[in-house]
Amino acid sequence: MQVTVELPDDLARQMIPAGHDPARVALEDMAVEAYRAHRLTEHQLASLLGLGRYELDGFLKQRDVWFEYSTDDIQRELETGKRLWKQREEEPGTFRG
């Protein structure tokens, strides 16, 4: 799909950093907002922007978009860590994740 947008020159200069491709800036901005609104997955966002996993991580951090990590996620990680630590103490050199 191709989308055409008309912007007054003075506003375009304010919105688009000098030397940047206006179409790319618009694509990135729309894609990030769709990701924030949970309309795109991380995989879809990376694919749309042509970025690898680590590039996407940096891209999102530059835009103050952080991984959502709930208290339930933290609790699960803590329980897994405790289980693995106990297993390590009982059977050194053996891990069953």
mmCIF file of C-alpha atoms in Angstrom:
data_model
loop_
_atom_site.group_PDB
_atom_site.id
_atom_site.type_symbol
_atom_site.label_atom_id
_atom_site.label_comp_id
_atom_site.label_asym_id
_atom_site.label_seq_id
_atom_site.Cartn_x
_atom_site.Cartn_y
_atom_site.Cartn_z
ATOM 1 C CA MET A 1 0.000 0.000 0.000
ATOM 2 C CA GLN A 2 1.239 3.449 -0.786
ATOM 3 C CA VAL A 3 0.139 6.450 1.285
ATOM 4 C CA THR A 4 0.643 10.065 0.263
ATOM 5 C CA VAL A 5 0.640 12.836 2.855
ATOM 6 C CA GLU A 6 0.716 16.587 2.224
ATOM 7 C CA LEU A 7 2.521 18.716 4.819
ATOM 8 C CA PRO A 8 3.170 22.446 4.850
ATOM 9 C CA ASP A 9 6.903 23.005 4.302
ATOM 10 C CA ASP A 10 7.428 24.832 7.595
ATOM 11 C CA LEU A 11 5.863 21.974 9.583
ATOM 12 C CA ALA A 12 7.668 19.320 7.560
ATOM 13 C CA ARG A 13 10.996 20.981 8.452
ATOM 14 C CA GLN A 14 10.033 20.805 12.131
ATOM 15 C CA MET A 15 8.846 17.201 11.960
ATOM 16 C CA ILE A 16 11.511 15.602 9.763
ATOM 17 C CA PRO A 17 15.166 15.827 10.801
ATOM 18 C CA ALA A 18 17.433 17.366 8.170
ATOM 19 C CA GLY A 19 18.957 14.767 5.874
ATOM 20 C CA HIS A 20 16.366 12.083 6.661
ATOM 21 C CA ASP A 21 14.062 10.480 4.126
ATOM 22 C CA PRO A 22 10.539 11.793 4.860
ATOM 23 C CA ALA A 23 8.924 8.527 3.763
ATOM 24 C CA ARG A 24 11.172 6.514 6.098
ATOM 25 C CA VAL A 25 10.504 8.863 9.016
ATOM 26 C CA ALA A 26 6.749 8.542 8.460
ATOM 27 C CA LEU A 27 6.987 4.744 8.169
ATOM 28 C CA GLU A 28 9.037 4.427 11.358
ATOM 29 C CA ASP A 29 6.734 6.736 13.306
ATOM 30 C CA MET A 30 3.574 4.936 12.171
ATOM 31 C CA ALA A 31 5.096 1.520 12.803
ATOM 32 C CA VAL A 32 6.267 2.418 16.324
ATOM 33 C CA GLU A 33 2.843 3.749 17.241
ATOM 34 C CA ALA A 34 1.197 0.586 15.893
ATOM 35 C CA TYR A 35 3.628 -1.498 17.970
ATOM 36 C CA ARG A 36 2.906 0.558 21.109
ATOM 37 C CA ALA A 37 -0.824 0.034 20.534
ATOM 38 C CA HIS A 38 -0.243 -3.742 20.163
ATOM 39 C CA ARG A 39 -1.369 -3.704 16.529
ATOM 40 C CA LEU A 40 2.026 -5.028 15.373
ATOM 41 C CA THR A 41 4.139 -7.742 16.947
ATOM 42 C CA GLU A 42 7.861 -7.310 17.478
ATOM 43 C CA HIS A 43 8.492 -9.678 14.567
ATOM 44 C CA GLN A 44 6.149 -7.734 12.276
ATOM 45 C CA LEU A 45 7.767 -4.432 13.262
ATOM 46 C CA ALA A 46 11.273 -5.756 12.575
ATOM 47 C CA SER A 47 10.180 -7.174 9.235
ATOM 48 C CA LEU A 48 8.418 -3.968 8.195
ATOM 49 C CA LEU A 49 11.464 -1.851 9.026
ATOM 50 C CA GLY A 50 14.026 -4.336 7.707
ATOM 51 C CA LEU A 51 15.777 -4.616 11.059
ATOM 52 C CA GLY A 52 17.347 -7.538 12.856
ATOM 53 C CA ARG A 53 16.499 -8.401 16.448
ATOM 54 C CA TYR A 54 19.302 -6.370 18.026
ATOM 55 C CA GLU A 55 18.841 -3.456 15.638
ATOM 56 C CA LEU A 56 15.157 -3.388 16.561
ATOM 57 C CA ASP A 57 16.027 -3.350 20.255
ATOM 58 C CA GLY A 58 18.215 -0.282 19.734
ATOM 59 C CA PHE A 59 15.608 1.351 17.503
ATOM 60 C CA LEU A 60 12.915 0.928 20.174
ATOM 61 C CA LYS A 61 15.169 2.183 22.976
ATOM 62 C CA GLN A 62 15.937 5.333 20.972
ATOM 63 C CA ARG A 63 12.199 5.967 20.907
ATOM 64 C CA ASP A 64 11.651 5.172 24.592
ATOM 65 C CA VAL A 65 9.698 2.007 23.841
ATOM 66 C CA TRP A 66 10.523 -0.571 26.474
ATOM 67 C CA PHE A 67 9.768 -4.255 26.794
ATOM 68 C CA GLU A 68 6.611 -4.800 28.825
ATOM 69 C CA TYR A 69 7.390 -6.994 31.804
ATOM 70 C CA SER A 70 4.581 -7.680 34.261
ATOM 71 C CA THR A 71 4.829 -8.661 37.910
ATOM 72 C CA ASP A 72 3.602 -12.118 36.854
ATOM 73 C CA ASP A 73 6.549 -12.348 34.442
ATOM 74 C CA ILE A 74 8.941 -11.371 37.235
ATOM 75 C CA GLN A 75 7.396 -13.927 39.591
ATOM 76 C CA ARG A 76 7.760 -16.686 36.965
ATOM 77 C CA GLU A 77 11.409 -15.756 36.401
ATOM 78 C CA LEU A 78 12.055 -15.765 40.141
ATOM 79 C CA GLU A 79 10.458 -19.190 40.594
ATOM 80 C CA THR A 80 12.431 -20.617 37.672
ATOM 81 C CA GLY A 81 15.648 -19.169 39.083
ATOM 82 C CA LYS A 82 14.987 -20.672 42.505
ATOM 83 C CA ARG A 83 14.214 -24.072 40.978
ATOM 84 C CA LEU A 84 17.382 -24.040 38.874
ATOM 85 C CA TRP A 85 19.516 -22.865 41.799
ATOM 86 C CA LYS A 86 18.162 -25.659 44.002
ATOM 87 C CA GLN A 87 18.814 -28.191 41.235
ATOM 88 C CA ARG A 88 22.358 -26.882 40.838
ATOM 89 C CA GLU A 89 23.026 -27.282 44.554
ATOM 90 C CA GLU A 90 21.618 -30.823 44.572
ATOM 91 C CA GLU A 91 23.298 -31.994 41.364
ATOM 92 C CA PRO A 92 26.337 -29.861 40.497
ATOM 93 C CA GLY A 93 26.999 -29.669 36.764
ATOM 94 C CA THR A 94 23.449 -30.653 35.812
ATOM 95 C CA PHE A 95 20.691 -28.360 34.600
ATOM 96 C CA ARG A 96 17.214 -29.293 33.483
ATOM 97 C CA GLY A 97 15.577 -26.082 32.249
#
